[in-house]
Each structure stands twice: as C-alpha cells, then as structure tokens.
Amino acid sequence: MEFILYLAIIIVSTKLAGALSVRLGQPAVLGKLIAGILIGPAVLGWVKPDDFIGHFSEIGVLLLMFIAGLETDLDQLRRNWKPSFAVAVGGILLPFVGGYGIAAAFGLSSNEALFLGLLLCATSVSISVQTLKEMDKLQSREGTTILGAAVVDDVLVVILLAVMMSFLIPANDVSLGLLIGKKVLFFVVIGLVGWLLVPRFLKWFAPLKVTETAMSAALIICFAFSYFAEEMGIAGIIGAFAAGIAVSQTPFKHQVESKVEPIAYTLFVPVFFVSIGLHITFDGVGEQLLFIVLVTIVAAVTKLLGGGLGARLTGFNNRSSIAIGAGMVSRGEVALIIAASGLESGLLPEKYFTSVILVVILTTLITPPLLKQVFKERQTA
C-alpha cells in the first residue's frame, strides 16, 4: 500500500508548495516542481521514483496537453503556423551550435558533442502550458505560437535524432524515408480522424445509458491519439494535444473541459510535476558543477534567443518575441527520453548523464518564473 502514502504526500506537498509559490509572486507550478525535489531522493526521500509514479506521471502530462488542446484557438493556430515554424527552427539551430560548442570545450568527442547539441534542441512545453494557463495567456497569440512551435520542434528533433544515430552508430539501420513517412502518416491520419471520426464517435458514445459517457469518450480519444503518436515515433503529448483540438471542435467541448480538469489537477498532474524533481540526485555533482552551470546557461540563453529570433523575423515585437523564446526554454520529459537513448547508445558518456539530467530539470525550473517576469514586463510596457 506504499503507493497510497505516496499519493497522499504528493497531493499535500504540491498544493501547499503551489500556494506558497503564488504568495511569493511566482507561478504555482514552480512550487510544485520544487516540492518534487524536496520530497524526493535528493532531500527527504519520502517518495521514490517507481513504475507507479511513472505511469501516473505519463497520464498527468497527457491530460495536461489534452486540456491545452481543448483550450487552443484552432483558427489562431492556423494563422500562426509561419511564426511557429520559424520559432521551432530558430530554437533548434542556436541550441545545437551552443551545445556542440560547450561540449567540445569540456573535451567531449565530436560524436558526443553532436549528441549534446541535439539534446539541447528538444523542447517540452507542458510546464510552459501550465504557467501560461495560470496567467490566462494560453490562448494569446504568443501562447498559440509556442504550442505550434512545440509540435514542429518535436518532429524535427526526432528526425534529427534518427539521422544522427544512423550515421554515428554503425549497427543502426534507421531508414530515414520510413521515419519521415511515419511522421507524415501521423498528421494525415490524425487530421482525418479528428475531422471525420471524432465528432461521430462522441455523438454515438455520449447517449449510452451509463455514467460520464462524453468524458469517457474524450479520454478514449486522448489516449488513442497518444498511443498512435508514440507508435509513429512522435511524443505522446503531441497526440494528446491533437486529441484536445479535435474534441474542441465538437459540441462536447465545454462539457469535457469542465470534467477533465478536476480529474487531471486533483490527482494525475501533481504526480507529473513531482516526478520531474524525483530524477534529481546530488551524487558527484560537486565535481561537475561548472559543467552543469555553463550548460544550463547555454541551454536557456540559446533557446530564448533562437525562439525569440524566429518570432521577431515573423512579425512579433521585441517583448512578444522574448516571451515566446522563454516559453520554449523548458526541455522537460522530451529531453529526458533523448538523454536515456544517448546513454544506451553510447553517445552520452555515463559520467555526464546525471549532470545532463540536472540541466534538463534546471531549464524546467527556470521556465515558470522567466515566463511570469517576461509577461509582466510586457503588460507594464
């Protein structure tokens, strides 16, 4: 019954830490992330990462992105596809160069430096989504551009990872054509299913004489889209986001939205926030402190400038561009997955693995206060 105790500790700590964070003028999500570090192995050791935490965390991030899709203005997302693409490309080029340069400066091999550069290209906007939602900015033009850029970023980074592994690992026989074909197939299938089948499925399923049928149908769509995304080599959060958009185009949008939020924010999303902090360990950190600090600075600054430059070149003013760049800083679970694959393939040295995980988590911790400050300055300007 240990997992029951874990749940109680997680819910209490995230709610109290979130409330304290708000009182200190920061987004609630920052307190929840820090709560994960405090109750995890790094400090108190009350909660340890295990399969239960992993599964609940995965559901939490999928629901978070599903809600983001429900609240996204599809017309605005279409209008902002050019800025989104430019932000994604800028947010890949600069971090790649910066990551390669800093890795080379610390004496990593050329292959290892290429991999670290690619790792810093990743973006996971689940934390940015929550921060923007708290500030009521998720449906702003900047918020929509960040969401669109995250989709493009995920696809490009996965393709680059496959290209890199096919060239740098001799035994790897990744077919680039197949990989790109799967990405194209994903968007075609999701687009058609979202347009043709989702409304019909909800209309058929909702009247069934059992409880919460519309909500159940929406969750079926969310998890099915997420599973299909993973099968096609795309992060499950992109599938959940697409599912949210599909459901938002039906008459069931408000009904689903009002019922999915209590489920998500009461139980699953708090576990996701805490799970990020549970990866932190301070063993051997002292020896690589300079590496961690410098790579974190490079990771944050290059993403901020790269994403911001892409936004500036496509018509946003300086303050909005900085806000968009700030929303792309968090590496989150996408970079954690890439880091694990790098360790397994030998492209990420084992002695740097913990340090890289800390860099990923630090970029995630930086994002909420950075976004809050940038949007605050934008409002007062």
Tab-separated table of C-alpha atoms in Angstrom:
chain	number	residue	atom	x	y	z
A	1	MET	CA	0.000	0.000	0.000
A	2	GLU	CA	3.052	2.280	-0.230
A	3	PHE	CA	1.698	3.969	-3.370
A	4	ILE	CA	-1.323	5.218	-1.369
A	5	LEU	CA	1.037	7.001	1.013
A	6	TYR	CA	2.968	8.385	-1.985
A	7	LEU	CA	-0.239	9.852	-3.401
A	8	ALA	CA	-1.172	11.494	-0.105
A	9	ILE	CA	2.301	13.043	0.258
A	10	ILE	CA	2.330	14.249	-3.362
A	11	ILE	CA	-1.105	15.878	-3.209
A	12	VAL	CA	-0.439	17.630	0.124
A	13	SER	CA	3.058	18.835	-0.829
A	14	THR	CA	2.135	20.127	-4.309
A	15	LYS	CA	-0.927	22.036	-3.086
A	16	LEU	CA	0.947	23.652	-0.164
A	17	ALA	CA	4.061	24.400	-2.246
A	18	GLY	CA	1.929	25.779	-5.096
A	19	ALA	CA	0.029	28.073	-2.719
A	20	LEU	CA	3.290	29.301	-1.161
A	21	SER	CA	4.749	29.956	-4.605
A	22	VAL	CA	1.740	32.116	-5.546
A	23	ARG	CA	2.069	34.087	-2.282
A	24	LEU	CA	5.690	34.793	-3.218
A	25	GLY	CA	4.588	36.128	-6.615
A	26	GLN	CA	5.608	33.097	-8.676
A	27	PRO	CA	3.514	30.636	-10.724
A	28	ALA	CA	2.106	27.754	-8.665
A	29	VAL	CA	3.811	25.237	-10.953
A	30	LEU	CA	7.261	26.380	-9.734
A	31	GLY	CA	6.393	25.436	-6.160
A	32	LYS	CA	5.064	22.072	-7.319
A	33	LEU	CA	8.289	21.316	-9.196
A	34	ILE	CA	10.387	22.241	-6.157
A	35	ALA	CA	8.120	20.068	-3.975
A	36	GLY	CA	9.192	17.096	-6.093
A	37	ILE	CA	12.851	17.801	-5.310
A	38	LEU	CA	12.169	18.221	-1.565
A	39	ILE	CA	10.122	15.042	-1.054
A	40	GLY	CA	12.236	13.006	-3.482
A	41	PRO	CA	15.506	11.087	-3.019
A	42	ALA	CA	17.638	14.247	-3.265
A	43	VAL	CA	16.394	15.705	0.079
A	44	LEU	CA	13.785	13.989	2.297
A	45	GLY	CA	13.404	10.691	0.455
A	46	TRP	CA	9.688	10.365	1.231
A	47	VAL	CA	8.794	9.469	-2.375
A	48	LYS	CA	10.945	7.379	-4.693
A	49	PRO	CA	10.530	7.028	-8.469
A	50	ASP	CA	8.932	3.726	-9.462
A	51	ASP	CA	6.621	2.289	-12.146
A	52	PHE	CA	3.535	3.586	-10.335
A	53	ILE	CA	4.872	7.157	-10.322
A	54	GLY	CA	5.951	6.774	-13.936
A	55	HIS	CA	2.523	5.629	-15.156
A	56	PHE	CA	0.593	8.272	-13.194
A	57	SER	CA	3.042	10.926	-14.386
A	58	GLU	CA	2.536	9.883	-18.025
A	59	ILE	CA	-1.241	10.144	-17.650
A	60	GLY	CA	-0.790	13.540	-15.970
A	61	VAL	CA	1.237	15.088	-18.785
A	62	LEU	CA	-1.111	13.635	-21.412
A	63	LEU	CA	-4.143	15.169	-19.656
A	64	LEU	CA	-2.299	18.473	-19.294
A	65	MET	CA	-1.644	18.643	-23.039
A	66	PHE	CA	-5.164	17.383	-23.822
A	67	ILE	CA	-6.558	20.339	-21.837
A	68	ALA	CA	-4.197	22.663	-23.734
A	69	GLY	CA	-5.621	21.324	-26.999
A	70	LEU	CA	-9.193	21.836	-25.759
A	71	GLU	CA	-8.401	25.487	-24.980
A	72	THR	CA	-6.472	26.221	-28.183
A	73	ASP	CA	-7.971	28.557	-30.753
A	74	LEU	CA	-7.594	26.471	-33.933
A	75	ASP	CA	-8.025	29.458	-36.250
A	76	GLN	CA	-5.258	31.317	-34.462
A	77	LEU	CA	-3.062	28.214	-34.589
A	78	ARG	CA	-3.549	28.102	-38.384
A	79	ARG	CA	-2.775	31.808	-38.724
A	80	ASN	CA	0.418	31.417	-36.700
A	81	TRP	CA	1.925	28.431	-38.499
A	82	LYS	CA	4.705	30.520	-40.067
A	83	PRO	CA	5.874	32.066	-36.767
A	84	SER	CA	5.583	28.643	-35.103
A	85	PHE	CA	7.818	27.074	-37.752
A	86	ALA	CA	10.342	29.916	-37.538
A	87	VAL	CA	10.427	29.725	-33.722
A	88	ALA	CA	10.985	25.954	-33.846
A	89	VAL	CA	13.826	26.246	-36.392
A	90	GLY	CA	15.496	29.106	-34.500
A	91	GLY	CA	15.069	27.144	-31.273
A	92	ILE	CA	16.919	24.210	-32.838
A	93	LEU	CA	19.791	25.940	-34.663
A	94	LEU	CA	21.166	28.068	-31.814
A	95	PRO	CA	20.939	25.408	-29.077
A	96	PHE	CA	22.574	22.875	-31.396
A	97	VAL	CA	25.547	25.154	-32.071
A	98	GLY	CA	25.758	26.199	-28.424
A	99	GLY	CA	25.526	22.635	-27.134
A	100	TYR	CA	28.186	21.398	-29.551
A	101	GLY	CA	30.499	24.272	-28.622
A	102	ILE	CA	30.216	23.843	-24.847
A	103	ALA	CA	30.631	20.052	-25.119
A	104	ALA	CA	33.750	20.455	-27.252
A	105	ALA	CA	35.129	22.967	-24.752
A	106	PHE	CA	34.836	20.345	-21.994
A	107	GLY	CA	36.729	17.805	-24.075
A	108	LEU	CA	33.880	15.572	-25.264
A	109	SER	CA	34.430	13.761	-28.553
A	110	SER	CA	32.894	15.078	-31.767
A	111	ASN	CA	30.092	12.483	-31.692
A	112	GLU	CA	29.320	13.190	-28.033
A	113	ALA	CA	29.301	16.941	-28.701
A	114	LEU	CA	26.895	16.478	-31.621
A	115	PHE	CA	24.576	14.489	-29.380
A	116	LEU	CA	24.624	17.074	-26.579
A	117	GLY	CA	23.855	19.765	-29.155
A	118	LEU	CA	20.861	17.755	-30.341
A	119	LEU	CA	19.701	17.135	-26.773
A	120	LEU	CA	19.579	20.881	-26.138
A	121	CYS	CA	17.354	21.303	-29.230
A	122	ALA	CA	14.479	19.468	-27.509
A	123	THR	CA	11.517	21.409	-26.133
A	124	SER	CA	8.711	20.244	-23.885
A	125	VAL	CA	6.099	22.920	-23.317
A	126	SER	CA	3.984	21.056	-20.763
A	127	ILE	CA	5.384	23.272	-17.973
A	128	SER	CA	5.010	26.398	-20.146
A	129	VAL	CA	1.411	25.387	-20.858
A	130	GLN	CA	0.619	25.230	-17.157
A	131	THR	CA	2.334	28.572	-16.485
A	132	LEU	CA	0.532	30.295	-19.378
A	133	LYS	CA	-2.750	28.786	-18.203
A	134	GLU	CA	-2.230	30.208	-14.712
A	135	MET	CA	-1.567	33.644	-16.238
A	136	ASP	CA	-4.543	33.316	-18.627
A	137	LYS	CA	-2.199	33.633	-21.626
A	138	LEU	CA	-2.610	30.183	-23.171
A	139	GLN	CA	-4.997	31.487	-25.860
A	140	SER	CA	-2.934	34.587	-26.632
A	141	ARG	CA	-1.104	34.844	-29.951
A	142	GLU	CA	2.166	34.198	-28.114
A	143	GLY	CA	0.729	31.129	-26.357
A	144	THR	CA	-0.625	29.685	-29.592
A	145	THR	CA	2.710	30.236	-31.336
A	146	ILE	CA	4.555	28.430	-28.520
A	147	LEU	CA	2.212	25.444	-28.812
A	148	GLY	CA	2.578	25.284	-32.588
A	149	ALA	CA	6.364	25.609	-32.360
A	150	ALA	CA	6.494	22.748	-29.853
A	151	VAL	CA	4.784	20.417	-32.348
A	152	VAL	CA	7.230	21.356	-35.129
A	153	ASP	CA	10.201	21.136	-32.741
A	154	ASP	CA	9.260	17.620	-31.646
A	155	VAL	CA	9.007	16.330	-35.211
A	156	LEU	CA	12.288	17.954	-36.333
A	157	VAL	CA	14.248	16.788	-33.286
A	158	VAL	CA	13.050	13.177	-33.655
A	159	ILE	CA	14.089	13.187	-37.326
A	160	LEU	CA	17.495	14.723	-36.458
A	161	LEU	CA	17.991	12.119	-33.722
A	162	ALA	CA	17.322	9.302	-36.190
A	163	VAL	CA	19.690	10.839	-38.765
A	164	MET	CA	22.413	11.250	-36.142
A	165	MET	CA	22.095	7.701	-34.830
A	166	SER	CA	22.094	6.241	-38.343
A	167	PHE	CA	25.415	7.981	-39.071
A	168	LEU	CA	27.137	7.791	-35.685
A	169	ILE	CA	26.161	4.242	-34.667
A	170	PRO	CA	27.402	1.742	-37.298
A	171	ALA	CA	24.932	-1.037	-36.391
A	172	ASN	CA	21.945	1.283	-36.509
A	173	ASP	CA	19.865	0.728	-39.633
A	174	VAL	CA	17.305	3.500	-39.260
A	175	SER	CA	15.547	4.218	-42.539
A	176	LEU	CA	15.183	7.973	-42.854
A	177	GLY	CA	12.499	7.646	-45.525
A	178	LEU	CA	10.447	5.355	-43.297
A	179	LEU	CA	10.903	7.686	-40.342
A	180	ILE	CA	9.715	10.783	-42.221
A	181	GLY	CA	6.920	8.751	-43.807
A	182	LYS	CA	5.634	7.775	-40.358
A	183	LYS	CA	5.575	11.435	-39.278
A	184	VAL	CA	3.624	12.431	-42.381
A	185	LEU	CA	1.271	9.477	-41.909
A	186	PHE	CA	0.643	10.527	-38.295
A	187	PHE	CA	-0.504	14.033	-39.212
A	188	VAL	CA	-2.608	12.828	-42.156
A	189	VAL	CA	-4.351	10.134	-40.101
A	190	ILE	CA	-4.849	12.376	-37.056
A	191	GLY	CA	-6.220	15.153	-39.259
A	192	LEU	CA	-8.713	12.854	-40.986
A	193	VAL	CA	-9.743	11.041	-37.794
A	194	GLY	CA	-10.119	14.317	-35.913
A	195	TRP	CA	-12.259	15.791	-38.687
A	196	LEU	CA	-14.370	12.794	-39.711
A	197	LEU	CA	-14.483	10.246	-36.888
A	198	VAL	CA	-14.097	12.097	-33.571
A	199	PRO	CA	-17.400	14.054	-33.857
A	200	ARG	CA	-19.261	10.892	-34.914
A	201	PHE	CA	-17.713	8.812	-32.148
A	202	LEU	CA	-18.654	11.356	-29.472
A	203	LYS	CA	-22.171	11.695	-30.884
A	204	TRP	CA	-22.612	7.900	-30.814
A	205	PHE	CA	-20.934	7.227	-27.466
A	206	ALA	CA	-22.338	10.119	-25.389
A	207	PRO	CA	-26.024	8.974	-25.284
A	208	LEU	CA	-25.183	5.493	-23.899
A	209	LYS	CA	-27.076	4.769	-20.683
A	210	VAL	CA	-24.068	4.696	-18.362
A	211	THR	CA	-22.336	7.419	-16.348
A	212	GLU	CA	-19.968	10.065	-17.792
A	213	THR	CA	-20.080	8.788	-21.380
A	214	ALA	CA	-18.919	12.031	-23.057
A	215	MET	CA	-15.961	12.290	-20.674
A	216	SER	CA	-15.107	8.626	-21.202
A	217	ALA	CA	-15.230	9.059	-24.988
A	218	ALA	CA	-12.911	12.069	-24.760
A	219	LEU	CA	-10.374	10.097	-22.703
A	220	ILE	CA	-10.543	7.206	-25.176
A	221	ILE	CA	-9.711	9.671	-27.967
A	222	CYS	CA	-6.914	11.284	-25.919
A	223	PHE	CA	-5.195	8.007	-25.065
A	224	ALA	CA	-5.710	6.505	-28.535
A	225	PHE	CA	-4.173	9.561	-30.221
A	226	SER	CA	-1.264	9.498	-27.736
A	227	TYR	CA	-0.594	5.807	-28.324
A	228	PHE	CA	-0.694	6.285	-32.102
A	229	ALA	CA	1.746	9.205	-31.800
A	230	GLU	CA	4.221	7.054	-29.848
A	231	GLU	CA	3.882	4.254	-32.420
A	232	MET	CA	4.732	6.753	-35.158
A	233	GLY	CA	7.825	7.968	-33.283
A	234	ILE	CA	6.299	11.227	-32.035
A	235	ALA	CA	5.938	12.224	-28.373
A	236	GLY	CA	2.618	11.121	-26.890
A	237	ILE	CA	1.964	14.677	-25.673
A	238	ILE	CA	1.602	15.772	-29.314
A	239	GLY	CA	-1.086	13.141	-29.817
A	240	ALA	CA	-2.890	14.292	-26.653
A	241	PHE	CA	-2.713	17.913	-27.822
A	242	ALA	CA	-4.162	16.919	-31.220
A	243	ALA	CA	-6.942	14.985	-29.455
A	244	GLY	CA	-7.823	18.069	-27.420
A	245	ILE	CA	-8.055	20.162	-30.577
A	246	ALA	CA	-10.278	17.523	-32.229
A	247	VAL	CA	-12.677	17.384	-29.263
A	248	SER	CA	-12.714	21.198	-29.030
A	249	GLN	CA	-14.335	21.324	-32.489
A	250	THR	CA	-17.373	19.373	-31.273
A	251	PRO	CA	-20.419	20.454	-29.202
A	252	PHE	CA	-18.992	18.454	-26.280
A	253	LYS	CA	-16.027	20.806	-25.736
A	254	HIS	CA	-17.270	22.627	-22.622
A	255	GLN	CA	-18.756	19.514	-21.046
A	256	VAL	CA	-15.476	17.636	-21.402
A	257	GLU	CA	-13.358	20.601	-20.318
A	258	SER	CA	-15.326	21.126	-17.103
A	259	LYS	CA	-14.920	17.470	-16.108
A	260	VAL	CA	-11.387	16.635	-17.229
A	261	GLU	CA	-9.761	19.448	-15.236
A	262	PRO	CA	-10.858	18.140	-11.791
A	263	ILE	CA	-9.574	14.663	-12.688
A	264	ALA	CA	-6.269	15.993	-14.021
A	265	TYR	CA	-5.418	18.617	-11.421
A	266	THR	CA	-6.579	16.661	-8.374
A	267	LEU	CA	-4.513	13.533	-8.969
A	268	PHE	CA	-2.526	12.973	-12.139
A	269	VAL	CA	-0.927	16.362	-12.924
A	270	PRO	CA	0.516	16.771	-9.381
A	271	VAL	CA	2.253	13.388	-9.805
A	272	PHE	CA	3.713	14.590	-13.122
A	273	PHE	CA	5.134	17.763	-11.546
A	274	VAL	CA	6.644	15.820	-8.647
A	275	SER	CA	8.106	13.135	-10.941
A	276	ILE	CA	10.406	15.715	-12.556
A	277	GLY	CA	12.047	16.516	-9.225
A	278	LEU	CA	12.383	12.834	-8.341
A	279	HIS	CA	15.075	12.458	-11.023
A	280	ILE	CA	17.419	14.779	-9.143
A	281	THR	CA	20.357	13.351	-7.242
A	282	PHE	CA	23.303	15.327	-5.917
A	283	ASP	CA	25.793	12.441	-6.023
A	284	GLY	CA	29.027	13.573	-7.683
A	285	VAL	CA	27.539	16.931	-8.648
A	286	GLY	CA	30.348	18.899	-6.985
A	287	GLU	CA	32.888	17.555	-9.466
A	288	GLN	CA	30.832	18.720	-12.460
A	289	LEU	CA	29.289	21.885	-11.037
A	290	LEU	CA	30.929	24.145	-13.638
A	291	PHE	CA	29.709	21.876	-16.460
A	292	ILE	CA	26.148	21.922	-15.097
A	293	VAL	CA	26.063	25.705	-14.636
A	294	LEU	CA	27.550	26.550	-18.046
A	295	VAL	CA	25.456	24.038	-19.999
A	296	THR	CA	22.297	25.263	-18.224
A	297	ILE	CA	23.117	28.870	-19.163
A	298	VAL	CA	23.827	27.876	-22.782
A	299	ALA	CA	20.633	25.790	-22.911
A	300	ALA	CA	18.453	28.618	-21.597
A	301	VAL	CA	20.030	31.517	-23.489
A	302	THR	CA	20.245	29.797	-26.893
A	303	LYS	CA	16.621	28.621	-26.742
A	304	LEU	CA	15.457	32.053	-25.606
A	305	LEU	CA	17.376	33.843	-28.360
A	306	GLY	CA	16.739	31.244	-31.080
A	307	GLY	CA	12.997	31.043	-30.485
A	308	GLY	CA	12.808	34.798	-29.957
A	309	LEU	CA	14.650	35.495	-33.211
A	310	GLY	CA	12.270	33.245	-35.125
A	311	ALA	CA	9.327	35.165	-33.656
A	312	ARG	CA	10.922	38.556	-34.354
A	313	LEU	CA	11.586	37.688	-38.004
A	314	THR	CA	7.923	36.758	-38.498
A	315	GLY	CA	6.372	39.958	-37.195
A	316	PHE	CA	6.331	39.872	-33.393
A	317	ASN	CA	7.686	42.854	-31.480
A	318	ASN	CA	10.705	42.502	-29.188
A	319	ARG	CA	8.808	41.833	-25.962
A	320	SER	CA	6.480	39.267	-27.516
A	321	SER	CA	9.480	37.578	-29.161
A	322	ILE	CA	11.243	37.266	-25.808
A	323	ALA	CA	8.046	35.875	-24.264
A	324	ILE	CA	7.816	33.224	-26.992
A	325	GLY	CA	11.506	32.349	-26.610
A	326	ALA	CA	11.008	31.993	-22.853
A	327	GLY	CA	8.137	29.568	-23.430
A	328	MET	CA	10.476	27.254	-25.365
A	329	VAL	CA	13.229	27.042	-22.723
A	330	SER	CA	11.938	24.006	-20.784
A	331	ARG	CA	13.375	20.693	-22.020
A	332	GLY	CA	11.146	18.521	-19.788
A	333	GLU	CA	10.397	14.871	-20.430
A	334	VAL	CA	11.316	15.020	-24.147
A	335	ALA	CA	14.980	15.717	-23.320
A	336	LEU	CA	14.936	13.090	-20.557
A	337	ILE	CA	13.905	10.473	-23.130
A	338	ILE	CA	16.622	11.611	-25.562
A	339	ALA	CA	19.228	11.538	-22.761
A	340	ALA	CA	18.275	7.961	-21.885
A	341	SER	CA	18.598	6.894	-25.539
A	342	GLY	CA	22.000	8.621	-25.725
A	343	LEU	CA	23.237	6.759	-22.645
A	344	GLU	CA	22.030	3.451	-24.070
A	345	SER	CA	23.676	4.052	-27.458
A	346	GLY	CA	26.953	5.338	-26.005
A	347	LEU	CA	26.576	8.855	-27.432
A	348	LEU	CA	26.201	10.356	-23.943
A	349	PRO	CA	29.075	9.454	-21.548
A	350	GLU	CA	27.816	7.786	-18.370
A	351	LYS	CA	29.732	10.193	-16.121
A	352	TYR	CA	27.798	13.132	-17.635
A	353	PHE	CA	24.357	11.514	-17.522
A	354	THR	CA	23.337	12.819	-14.063
A	355	SER	CA	24.665	16.286	-14.921
A	356	VAL	CA	22.652	16.384	-18.151
A	357	ILE	CA	19.512	15.293	-16.278
A	358	LEU	CA	20.117	18.152	-13.824
A	359	VAL	CA	20.469	20.590	-16.744
A	360	VAL	CA	17.146	19.399	-18.160
A	361	ILE	CA	15.434	19.833	-14.785
A	362	LEU	CA	17.024	23.252	-14.190
A	363	THR	CA	15.746	24.534	-17.545
A	364	THR	CA	12.319	23.287	-16.491
A	365	LEU	CA	12.578	25.112	-13.139
A	366	ILE	CA	13.747	28.321	-14.838
A	367	THR	CA	10.819	28.490	-17.249
A	368	PRO	CA	7.854	29.402	-14.969
A	369	PRO	CA	9.453	32.447	-13.248
A	370	LEU	CA	11.033	33.527	-16.541
A	371	LEU	CA	7.663	33.443	-18.330
A	372	LYS	CA	5.965	35.240	-15.459
A	373	GLN	CA	8.563	38.023	-15.469
A	374	VAL	CA	8.554	38.445	-19.244
A	375	PHE	CA	4.763	38.665	-19.496
A	376	LYS	CA	4.665	41.019	-16.505
A	377	GLU	CA	7.136	43.375	-18.195
A	378	ARG	CA	5.181	43.086	-21.449
A	379	GLN	CA	1.976	44.183	-19.701
A	380	THR	CA	3.629	47.178	-17.999
A	381	ALA	CA	5.433	48.324	-21.144
